[in-house]
Coordinates of C-alpha atoms and ligand atoms in Angstrom, one line a residue:
X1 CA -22.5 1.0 -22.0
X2 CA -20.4 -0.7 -19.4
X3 CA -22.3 -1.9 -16.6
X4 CA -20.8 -3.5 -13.3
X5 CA -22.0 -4.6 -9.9
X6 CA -21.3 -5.5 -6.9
X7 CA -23.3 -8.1 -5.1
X8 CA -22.7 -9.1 -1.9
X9 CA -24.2 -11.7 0.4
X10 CA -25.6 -10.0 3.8
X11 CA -24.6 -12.3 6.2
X12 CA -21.9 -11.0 8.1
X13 CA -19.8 -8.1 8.3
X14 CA -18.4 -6.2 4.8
X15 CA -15.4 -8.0 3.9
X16 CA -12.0 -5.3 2.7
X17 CA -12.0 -8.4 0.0
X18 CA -15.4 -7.5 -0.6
X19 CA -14.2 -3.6 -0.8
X20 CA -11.7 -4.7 -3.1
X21 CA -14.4 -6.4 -5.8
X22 CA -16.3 -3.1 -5.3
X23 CA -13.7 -0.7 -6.0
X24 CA -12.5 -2.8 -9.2
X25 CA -16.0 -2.9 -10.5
X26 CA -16.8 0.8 -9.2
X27 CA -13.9 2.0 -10.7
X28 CA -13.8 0.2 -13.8
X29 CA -17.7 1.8 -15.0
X30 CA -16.4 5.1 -13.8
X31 CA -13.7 4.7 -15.7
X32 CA -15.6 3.6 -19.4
X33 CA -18.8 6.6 -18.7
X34 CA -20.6 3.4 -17.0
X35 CA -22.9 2.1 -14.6
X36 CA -22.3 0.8 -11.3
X37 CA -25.0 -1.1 -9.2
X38 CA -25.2 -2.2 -5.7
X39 CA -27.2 -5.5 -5.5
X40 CA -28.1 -7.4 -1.6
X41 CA -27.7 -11.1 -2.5
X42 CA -30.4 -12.1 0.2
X43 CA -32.1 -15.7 -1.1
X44 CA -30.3 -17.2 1.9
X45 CA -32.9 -16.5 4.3
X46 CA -31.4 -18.4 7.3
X47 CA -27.9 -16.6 6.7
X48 CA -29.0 -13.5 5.7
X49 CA -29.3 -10.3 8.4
X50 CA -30.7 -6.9 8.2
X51 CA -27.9 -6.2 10.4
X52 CA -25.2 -7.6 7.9
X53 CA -27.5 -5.6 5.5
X54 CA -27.1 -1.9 7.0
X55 CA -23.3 -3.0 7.4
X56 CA -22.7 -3.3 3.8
X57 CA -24.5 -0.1 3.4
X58 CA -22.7 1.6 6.0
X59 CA -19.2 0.1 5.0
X60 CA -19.9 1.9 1.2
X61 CA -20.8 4.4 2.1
X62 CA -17.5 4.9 4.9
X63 CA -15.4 4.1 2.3
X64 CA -17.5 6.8 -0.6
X65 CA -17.8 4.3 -3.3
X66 CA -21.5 5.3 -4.8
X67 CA -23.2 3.1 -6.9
X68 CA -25.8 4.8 -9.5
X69 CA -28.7 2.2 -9.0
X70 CA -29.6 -0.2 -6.2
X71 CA -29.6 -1.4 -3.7
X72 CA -31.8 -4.1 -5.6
X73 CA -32.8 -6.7 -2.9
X74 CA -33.2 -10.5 -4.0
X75 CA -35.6 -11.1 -2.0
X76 CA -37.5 -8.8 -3.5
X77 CA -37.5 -10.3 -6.7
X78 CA -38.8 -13.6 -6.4
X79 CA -42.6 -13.1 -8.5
X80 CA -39.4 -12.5 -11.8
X81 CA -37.7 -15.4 -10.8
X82 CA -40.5 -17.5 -11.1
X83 CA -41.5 -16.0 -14.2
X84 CA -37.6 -17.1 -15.5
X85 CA -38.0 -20.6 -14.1
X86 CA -41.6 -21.2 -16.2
X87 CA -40.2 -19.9 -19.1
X88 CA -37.5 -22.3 -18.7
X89 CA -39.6 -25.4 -18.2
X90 CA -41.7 -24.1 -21.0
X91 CA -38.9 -23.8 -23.8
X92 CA -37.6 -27.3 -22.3
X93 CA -34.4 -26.3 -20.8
X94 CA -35.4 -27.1 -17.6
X95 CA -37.5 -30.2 -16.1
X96 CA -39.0 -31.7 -12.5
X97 CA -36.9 -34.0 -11.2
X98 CA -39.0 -36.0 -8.6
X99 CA -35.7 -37.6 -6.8
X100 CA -35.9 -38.7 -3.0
X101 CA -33.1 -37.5 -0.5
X102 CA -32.3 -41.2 -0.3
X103 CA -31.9 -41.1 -4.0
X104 CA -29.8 -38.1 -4.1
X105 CA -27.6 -39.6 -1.2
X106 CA -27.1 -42.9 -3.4
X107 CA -25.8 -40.7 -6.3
X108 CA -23.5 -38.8 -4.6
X109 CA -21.6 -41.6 -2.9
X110 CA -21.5 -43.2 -6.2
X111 CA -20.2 -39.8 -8.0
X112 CA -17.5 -39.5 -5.8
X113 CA -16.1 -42.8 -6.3
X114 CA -16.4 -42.4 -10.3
X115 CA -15.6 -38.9 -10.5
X116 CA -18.7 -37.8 -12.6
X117 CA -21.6 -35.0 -12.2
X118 CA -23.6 -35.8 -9.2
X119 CA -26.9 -36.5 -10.6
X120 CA -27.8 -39.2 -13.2
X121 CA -30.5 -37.3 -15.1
X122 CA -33.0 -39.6 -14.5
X123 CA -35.4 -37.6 -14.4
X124 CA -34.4 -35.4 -17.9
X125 CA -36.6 -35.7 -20.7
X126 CA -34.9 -36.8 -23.6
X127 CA -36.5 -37.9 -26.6
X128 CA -37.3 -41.5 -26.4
X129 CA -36.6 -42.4 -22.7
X130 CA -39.1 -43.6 -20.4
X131 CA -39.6 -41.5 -17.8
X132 CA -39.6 -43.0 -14.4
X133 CA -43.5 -43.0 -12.8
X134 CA -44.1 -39.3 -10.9
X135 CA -44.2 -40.1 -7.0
X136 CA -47.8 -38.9 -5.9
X137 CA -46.0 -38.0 -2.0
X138 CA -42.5 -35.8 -3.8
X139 CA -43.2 -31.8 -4.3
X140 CA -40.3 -31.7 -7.4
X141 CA -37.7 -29.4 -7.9
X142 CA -36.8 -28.1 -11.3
X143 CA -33.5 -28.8 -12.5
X144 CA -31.5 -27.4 -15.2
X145 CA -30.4 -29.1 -18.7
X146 CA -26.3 -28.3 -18.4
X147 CA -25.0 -29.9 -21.8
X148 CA -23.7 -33.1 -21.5
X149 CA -20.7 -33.0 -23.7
X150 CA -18.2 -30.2 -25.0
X151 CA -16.8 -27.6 -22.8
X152 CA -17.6 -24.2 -21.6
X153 CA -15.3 -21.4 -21.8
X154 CA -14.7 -18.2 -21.6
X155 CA -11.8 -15.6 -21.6
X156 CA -11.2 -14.4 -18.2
X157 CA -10.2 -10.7 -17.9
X158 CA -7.9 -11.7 -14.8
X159 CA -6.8 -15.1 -15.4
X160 CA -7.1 -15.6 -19.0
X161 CA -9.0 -18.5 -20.6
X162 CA -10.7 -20.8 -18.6
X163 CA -12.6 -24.1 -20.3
X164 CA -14.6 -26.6 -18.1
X165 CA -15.8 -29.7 -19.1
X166 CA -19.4 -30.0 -19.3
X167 CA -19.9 -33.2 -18.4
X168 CA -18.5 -32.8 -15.0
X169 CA -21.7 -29.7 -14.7
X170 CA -25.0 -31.0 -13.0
X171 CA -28.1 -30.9 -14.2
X172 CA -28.2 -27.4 -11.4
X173 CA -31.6 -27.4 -9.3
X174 CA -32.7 -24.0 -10.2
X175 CA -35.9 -24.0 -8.0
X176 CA -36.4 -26.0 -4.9
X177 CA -39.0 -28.2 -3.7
X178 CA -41.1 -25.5 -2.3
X179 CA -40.5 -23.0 -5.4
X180 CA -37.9 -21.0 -4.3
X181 CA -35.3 -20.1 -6.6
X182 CA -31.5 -21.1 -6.1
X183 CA -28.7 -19.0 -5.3
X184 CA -27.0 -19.4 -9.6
X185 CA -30.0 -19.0 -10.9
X186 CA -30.6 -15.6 -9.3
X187 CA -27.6 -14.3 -9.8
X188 CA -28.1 -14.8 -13.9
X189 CA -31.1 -13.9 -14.1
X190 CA -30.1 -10.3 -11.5
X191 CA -27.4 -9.8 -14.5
X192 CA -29.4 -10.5 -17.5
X193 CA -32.3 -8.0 -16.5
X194 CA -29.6 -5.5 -14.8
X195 CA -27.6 -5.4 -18.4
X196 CA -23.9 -6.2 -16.0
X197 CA -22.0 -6.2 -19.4
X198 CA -18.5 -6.9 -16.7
X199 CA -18.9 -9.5 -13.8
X200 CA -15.9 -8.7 -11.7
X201 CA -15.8 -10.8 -8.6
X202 CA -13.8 -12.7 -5.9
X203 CA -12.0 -16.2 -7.5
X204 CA -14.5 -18.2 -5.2
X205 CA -16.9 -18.2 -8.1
X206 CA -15.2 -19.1 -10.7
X207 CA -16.9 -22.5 -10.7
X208 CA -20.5 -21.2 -10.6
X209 CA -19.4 -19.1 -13.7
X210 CA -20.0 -22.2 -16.2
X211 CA -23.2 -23.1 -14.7
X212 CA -24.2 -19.1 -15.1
X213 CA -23.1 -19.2 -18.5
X214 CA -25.1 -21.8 -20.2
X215 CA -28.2 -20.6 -18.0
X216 CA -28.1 -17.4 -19.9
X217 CA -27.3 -19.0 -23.0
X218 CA -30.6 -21.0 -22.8
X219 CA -32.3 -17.4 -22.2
X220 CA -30.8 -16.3 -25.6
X221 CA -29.1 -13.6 -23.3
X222 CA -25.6 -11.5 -23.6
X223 CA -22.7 -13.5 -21.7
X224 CA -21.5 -10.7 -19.4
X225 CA -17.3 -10.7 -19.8
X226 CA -16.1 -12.2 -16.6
X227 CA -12.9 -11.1 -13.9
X228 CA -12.2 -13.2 -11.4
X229 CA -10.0 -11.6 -8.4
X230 CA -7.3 -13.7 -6.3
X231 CA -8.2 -13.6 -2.6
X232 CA -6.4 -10.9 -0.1
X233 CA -4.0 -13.4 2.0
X234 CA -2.8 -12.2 5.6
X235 CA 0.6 -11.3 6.2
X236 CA 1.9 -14.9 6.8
X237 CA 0.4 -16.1 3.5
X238 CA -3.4 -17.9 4.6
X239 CA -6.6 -17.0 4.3
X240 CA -7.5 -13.9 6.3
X241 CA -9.7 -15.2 9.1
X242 CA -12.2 -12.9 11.4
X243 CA -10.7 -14.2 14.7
X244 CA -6.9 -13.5 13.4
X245 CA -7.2 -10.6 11.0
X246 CA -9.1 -7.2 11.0
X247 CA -10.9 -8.2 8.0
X248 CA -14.2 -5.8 8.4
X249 CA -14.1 -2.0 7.3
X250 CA -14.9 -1.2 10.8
X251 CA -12.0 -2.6 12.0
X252 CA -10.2 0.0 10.0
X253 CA -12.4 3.0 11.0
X254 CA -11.2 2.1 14.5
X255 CA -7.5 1.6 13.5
X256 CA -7.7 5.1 12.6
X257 CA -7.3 4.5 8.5
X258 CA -8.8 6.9 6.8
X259 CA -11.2 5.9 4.0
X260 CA -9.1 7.0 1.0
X261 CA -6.0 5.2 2.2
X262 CA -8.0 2.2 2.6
X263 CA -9.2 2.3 -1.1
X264 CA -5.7 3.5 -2.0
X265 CA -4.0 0.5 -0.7
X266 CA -6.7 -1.8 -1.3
X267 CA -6.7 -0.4 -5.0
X268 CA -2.5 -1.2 -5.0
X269 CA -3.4 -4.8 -3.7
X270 CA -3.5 -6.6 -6.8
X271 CA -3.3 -3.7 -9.6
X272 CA -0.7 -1.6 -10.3
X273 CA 0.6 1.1 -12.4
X274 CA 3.9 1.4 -12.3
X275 CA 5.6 1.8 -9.1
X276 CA 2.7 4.7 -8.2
X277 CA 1.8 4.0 -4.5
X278 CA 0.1 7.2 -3.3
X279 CA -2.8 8.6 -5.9
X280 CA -5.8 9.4 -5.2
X281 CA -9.3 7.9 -6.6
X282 CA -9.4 10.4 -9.3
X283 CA -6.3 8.8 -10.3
X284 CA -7.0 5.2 -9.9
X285 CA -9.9 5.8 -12.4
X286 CA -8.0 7.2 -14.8
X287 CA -5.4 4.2 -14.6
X288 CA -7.2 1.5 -14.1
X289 CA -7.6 -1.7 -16.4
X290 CA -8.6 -4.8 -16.0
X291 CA -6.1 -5.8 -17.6
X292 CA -3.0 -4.8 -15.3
X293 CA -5.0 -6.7 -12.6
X294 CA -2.5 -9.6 -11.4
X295 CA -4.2 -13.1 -10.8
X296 CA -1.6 -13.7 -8.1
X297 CA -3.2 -13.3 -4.4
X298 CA -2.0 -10.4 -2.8
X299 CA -0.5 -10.4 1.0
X300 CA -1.7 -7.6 3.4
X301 CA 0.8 -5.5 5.0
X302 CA 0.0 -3.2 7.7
X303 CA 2.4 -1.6 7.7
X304 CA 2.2 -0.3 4.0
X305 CA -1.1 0.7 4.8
X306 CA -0.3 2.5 7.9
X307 CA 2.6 4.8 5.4
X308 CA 0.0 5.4 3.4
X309 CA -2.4 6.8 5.9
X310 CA 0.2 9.0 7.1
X311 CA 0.6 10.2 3.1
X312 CA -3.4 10.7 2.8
X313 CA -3.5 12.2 6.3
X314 CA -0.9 14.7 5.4
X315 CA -2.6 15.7 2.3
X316 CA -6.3 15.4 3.0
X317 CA -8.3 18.8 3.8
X318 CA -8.2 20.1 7.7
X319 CA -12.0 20.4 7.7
X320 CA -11.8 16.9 6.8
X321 CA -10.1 15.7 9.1
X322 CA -11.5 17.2 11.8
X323 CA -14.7 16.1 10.9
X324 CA -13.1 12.5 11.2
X325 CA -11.4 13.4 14.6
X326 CA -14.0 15.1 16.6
X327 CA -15.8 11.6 17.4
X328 CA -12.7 10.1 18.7
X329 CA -12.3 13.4 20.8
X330 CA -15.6 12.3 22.3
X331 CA -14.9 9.0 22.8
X332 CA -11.5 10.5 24.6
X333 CA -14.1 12.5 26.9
X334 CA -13.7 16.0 25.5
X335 CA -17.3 16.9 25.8
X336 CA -16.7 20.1 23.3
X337 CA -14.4 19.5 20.6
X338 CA -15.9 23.1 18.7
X339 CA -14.2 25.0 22.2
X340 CA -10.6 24.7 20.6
X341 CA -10.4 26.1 16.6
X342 CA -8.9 23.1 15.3
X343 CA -7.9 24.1 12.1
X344 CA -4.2 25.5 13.0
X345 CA -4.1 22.6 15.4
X346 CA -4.4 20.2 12.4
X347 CA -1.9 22.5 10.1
X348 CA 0.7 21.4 12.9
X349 CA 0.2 17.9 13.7
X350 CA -1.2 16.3 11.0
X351 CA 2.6 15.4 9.4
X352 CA 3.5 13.5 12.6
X353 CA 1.0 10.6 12.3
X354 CA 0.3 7.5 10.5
X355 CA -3.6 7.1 12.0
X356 CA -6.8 9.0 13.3
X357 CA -6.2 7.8 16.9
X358 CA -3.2 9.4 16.9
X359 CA -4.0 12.5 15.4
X360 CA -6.7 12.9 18.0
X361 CA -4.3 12.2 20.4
X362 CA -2.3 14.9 19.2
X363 CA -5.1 17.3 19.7
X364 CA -5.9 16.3 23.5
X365 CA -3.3 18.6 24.9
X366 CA -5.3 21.7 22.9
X367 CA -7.9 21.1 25.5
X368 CA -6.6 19.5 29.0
X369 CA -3.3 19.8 30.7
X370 CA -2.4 16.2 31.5
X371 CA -0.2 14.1 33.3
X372 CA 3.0 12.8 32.0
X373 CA 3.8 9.5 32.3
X374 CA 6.6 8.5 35.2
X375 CA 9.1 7.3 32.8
X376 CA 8.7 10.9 31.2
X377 CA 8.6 12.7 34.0
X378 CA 12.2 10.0 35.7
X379 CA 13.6 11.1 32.6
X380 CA 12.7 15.4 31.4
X381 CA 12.1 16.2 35.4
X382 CA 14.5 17.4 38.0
X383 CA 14.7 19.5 41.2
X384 CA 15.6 22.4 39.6
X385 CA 13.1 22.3 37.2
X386 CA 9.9 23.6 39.1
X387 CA 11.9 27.0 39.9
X388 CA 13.5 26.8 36.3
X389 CA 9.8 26.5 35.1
X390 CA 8.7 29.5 36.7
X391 CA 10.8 31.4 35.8
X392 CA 10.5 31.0 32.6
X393 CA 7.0 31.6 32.7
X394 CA 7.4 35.1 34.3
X395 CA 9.6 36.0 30.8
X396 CA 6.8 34.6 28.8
X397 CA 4.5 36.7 30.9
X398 CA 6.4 39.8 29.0
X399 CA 5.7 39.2 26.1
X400 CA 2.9 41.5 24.4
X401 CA 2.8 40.4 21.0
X402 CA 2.1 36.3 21.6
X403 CA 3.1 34.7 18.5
X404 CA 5.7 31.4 18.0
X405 CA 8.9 34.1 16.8
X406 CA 8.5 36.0 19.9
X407 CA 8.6 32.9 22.0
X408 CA 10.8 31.5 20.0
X409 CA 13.1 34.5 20.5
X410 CA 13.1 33.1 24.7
X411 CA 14.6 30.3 24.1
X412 CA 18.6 30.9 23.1
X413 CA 19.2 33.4 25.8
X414 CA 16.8 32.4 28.6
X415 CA 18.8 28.5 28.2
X416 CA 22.6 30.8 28.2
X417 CA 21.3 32.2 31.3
X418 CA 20.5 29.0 32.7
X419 CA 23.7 27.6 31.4
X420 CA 21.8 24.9 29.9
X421 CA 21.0 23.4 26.6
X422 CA 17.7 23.6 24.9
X423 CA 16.5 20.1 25.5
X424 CA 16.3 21.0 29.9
X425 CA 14.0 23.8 28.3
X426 CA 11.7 22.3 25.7
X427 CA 11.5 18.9 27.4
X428 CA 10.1 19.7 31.2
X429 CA 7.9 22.5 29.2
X430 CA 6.3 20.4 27.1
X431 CA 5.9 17.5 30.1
X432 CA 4.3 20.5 32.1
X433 CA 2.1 22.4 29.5
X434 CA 1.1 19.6 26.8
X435 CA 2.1 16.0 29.3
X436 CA 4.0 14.2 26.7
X437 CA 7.3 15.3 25.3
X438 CA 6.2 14.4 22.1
X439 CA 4.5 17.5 20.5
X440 CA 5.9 19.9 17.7
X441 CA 7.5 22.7 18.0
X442 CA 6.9 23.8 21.5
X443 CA 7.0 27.7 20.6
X444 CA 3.7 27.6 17.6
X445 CA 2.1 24.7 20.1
X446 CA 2.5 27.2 22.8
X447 CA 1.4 30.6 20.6
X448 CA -2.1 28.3 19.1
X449 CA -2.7 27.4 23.3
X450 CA -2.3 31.2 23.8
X451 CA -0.7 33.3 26.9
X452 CA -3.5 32.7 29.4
X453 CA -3.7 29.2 29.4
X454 CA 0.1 28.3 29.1
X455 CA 0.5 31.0 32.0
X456 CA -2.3 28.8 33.9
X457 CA -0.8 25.8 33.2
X458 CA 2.6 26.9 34.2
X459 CA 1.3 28.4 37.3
X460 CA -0.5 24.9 38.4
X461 CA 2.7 23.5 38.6
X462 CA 2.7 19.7 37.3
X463 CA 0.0 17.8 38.0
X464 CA 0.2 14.6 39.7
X465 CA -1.5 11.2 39.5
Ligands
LIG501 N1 -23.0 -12.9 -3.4 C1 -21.7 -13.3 -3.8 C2 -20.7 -13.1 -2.7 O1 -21.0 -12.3 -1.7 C3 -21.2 -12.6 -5.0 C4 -21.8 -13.2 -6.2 C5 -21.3 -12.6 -7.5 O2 -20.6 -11.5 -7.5 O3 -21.7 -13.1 -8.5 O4 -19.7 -13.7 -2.7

């Protein structure tokens, strides 16, 4: 059975390249019947938050990709890691290495200048050396026997085959000094005893992926098949960076995108089918392969993501939507969203806009009349327009069946009367009943406000700053 994961480190907000790696590896076990699991990479204690914790959470569940076990905790896993590392020592594929800082330091600077693995061994058993004599005052870590010649390899599902000389692998500390385990060494032993049969991760990992390899080869365990993804890249090409870029799922929420679209375009970012840009997840499962994944960094584009909003927006459920909407209306100080039916509202704006903000927006004028801005008012308001206003408020008070066609049915002759075209009636209408002069059709905008409150609004007049 297939069985993915998606493991991210809790140290900071989630990542949409981190949404990416768990769509592809949520949607790649939905796709085969499998498994998908949510594991909290948390060894790094100093980096690692509860806040950055309940953000990953949160962020997965925004964006409704579920996972069908987890969320396993490192942390909480430490008493199995030990048991790995003794095992380890005890078949001999792992040793103490009693090395002092100063040592280390010597190594290194030596390393770099021949271009070799960092550490000499020294302290690997092998038959016939002498060992150097144990320092009484060192509390040793345990390293790792990498093999020291022939290469590692594997065939990548994204970028094809990959081979690594081993001799350029250190001998990997897989426990420190004061026994806890290292950051490679959990992650093998998390997808050995988790059964991931499909490690699909970001590209930054592709050289901890021979270390991982012979680790589980030396515990006799399956080699999980391995997909490395290209990074997302900003719009002018680099590296998407937190104080540039809106790189956290948050960010989106408040950009108004709803979750769907993100996944939608995130899903398009480095897959395709065709030239398919709007499906929905039931879709992407069905289509998606590893295979048609491109190892070519994708380049964000707003504004595709924005059309695509707008496409999800139009075809996503009213009672969705509004249960998206109604915070925003909040946070725009309507204090009771439920007082307008929202539902007929959202059948007639929800084609005009590309976000959530804006649909809200859309909605304000449901609730409050509101005050134009000047440069609408300079250019839809003129003298005549208060008495052209009410009169055409006292027709509109005739009208006993209030629907759009009977309002509608106003406009033509009322404007003849007037001797003026339709635009010096729509225009200072909607300015005075809705406060923008961007709504739809001003007849079914003013049949869903109904007769007594366009007749009130009329009859305020204006309102002023
Ligand atoms: N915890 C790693 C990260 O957040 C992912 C490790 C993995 O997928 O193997 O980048």
């Amino acid at each position: 059975m297939v069985r993915t994961r998606f493991a991210p480190s809790p140290t900071g907000f989630l990542h949409i390249g981190g949404v990416r790696t768990a769509l592809y590896s949520w949607a790649y076990a939905r796709k085969n019947s499998g498994k998908f699991v949510l594991r909290i990479e948390d060894t790094d204690l100093e980096r690692s938050t509860e806040e950055s914790v309940q953000a990953i959470l949160d962020g997965m569940h925004w964006v409704g990709l579920d996972y069908d076990e987890g969320p396993f905790y490192q942390t909480k896993r430490f008493d199995r890691y030990r048991e790995v590392i003794q095992q380890l020592l005890q078949s001999g594929h792992a040793y103490y290495c009693y090395c002092t800082k100063e040592e280390l330091e010597i190594m290194r600077a030596k390393a770099e200048v021949e271009g070799c693995a960092t550490y000499d061994r020294r302290w690997r058993p092998e038959t016939g050396k002498q060992l150097p004599e144990k320092p009484a005052d060192i509390q040793p870590v345990v390293r790792f026997k990498m093999p020291t010649e022939g290469i590692t390899e594997w065939r990548d599902l994204v970028k094809g085959d990959i081979a690594i000389a081993n001799d350029t692998l250190d001998d990997l500390i897989i426990a420190r000094a004061d026994g806890s385990p290292t950051y490679n060494f959990c992650v093998v032993v998390d997808d050995w005893d988790m059964q991931i049969t499909h490690v699909i991760r970001g590209d930054d990992h592709v050289n901890n992926t021979p270390k991982q390899i012979n680790i589980l080869k030396a515990l006799n365990a399956t080699i999980p098949q391995y997909a490395h993804l290209p990074m997302i890249l900003n719009e002018s090409g680099s590296k998407m960076s937190k104080r540039r870029d809106a790189v956290s799922v948050v960010d989106y929420d408040k950009q108004g995108i709803l979750p769907d679209a993100m996944l939608n375009y995130l899903a398009r970012l480095g897959w395709g089918h065709g030239d398919d840009e709007f499906f929905t997840m039931a879709q992407f499962i069905d289509w998606f392969d590893l295979k048609d994944v491109s190892p070519a960094s994708g380049r964000f584009n707003q504004e595709k993501l924005l059309w695509l909003n707008a496409q999800h927006i139009k075809n996503t459920a009213n009672d969705i939507l509004i249960q998206r909407i109604v915070p925003r209306l909040i946070e725009k100080g309507i204090r009771q969203p439920e007082s307008v039916d929202l539902h007929p509202v959202m059948a007639l704006v929800k084609e005009r806009v590309h976000d959530l903000n804006q649909l809200a927006d859309e909605c304000l004028y449901f609730y409050r009349q509101s005050i134009p801005t000047e440069a609408e008012i300079a250019k839809h308001w003129a003298e005549e327009t208060p008495a052209r206003m009410a009169r055409f408020a006292e027709q509109l008070k005739n009208i006993t069946e209030w629907n759009a066609e009977n309002i509608h049915a106003l406009f033509a002759p009322f404007c003849e009367a007037e001797g003026i075209k339709m635009g010096k009636l729509g225009m200072p209408l909607r300015l005075l009943v809705c406060g923008t002069s961007k709504t739809p059709s001003i007849d079914a905008v003013l049949a869903l406000l109904g007769k007594e409150e366009v007749l009130r609004r009329m009859n305020n007049g204006l309102p002023q700053a």
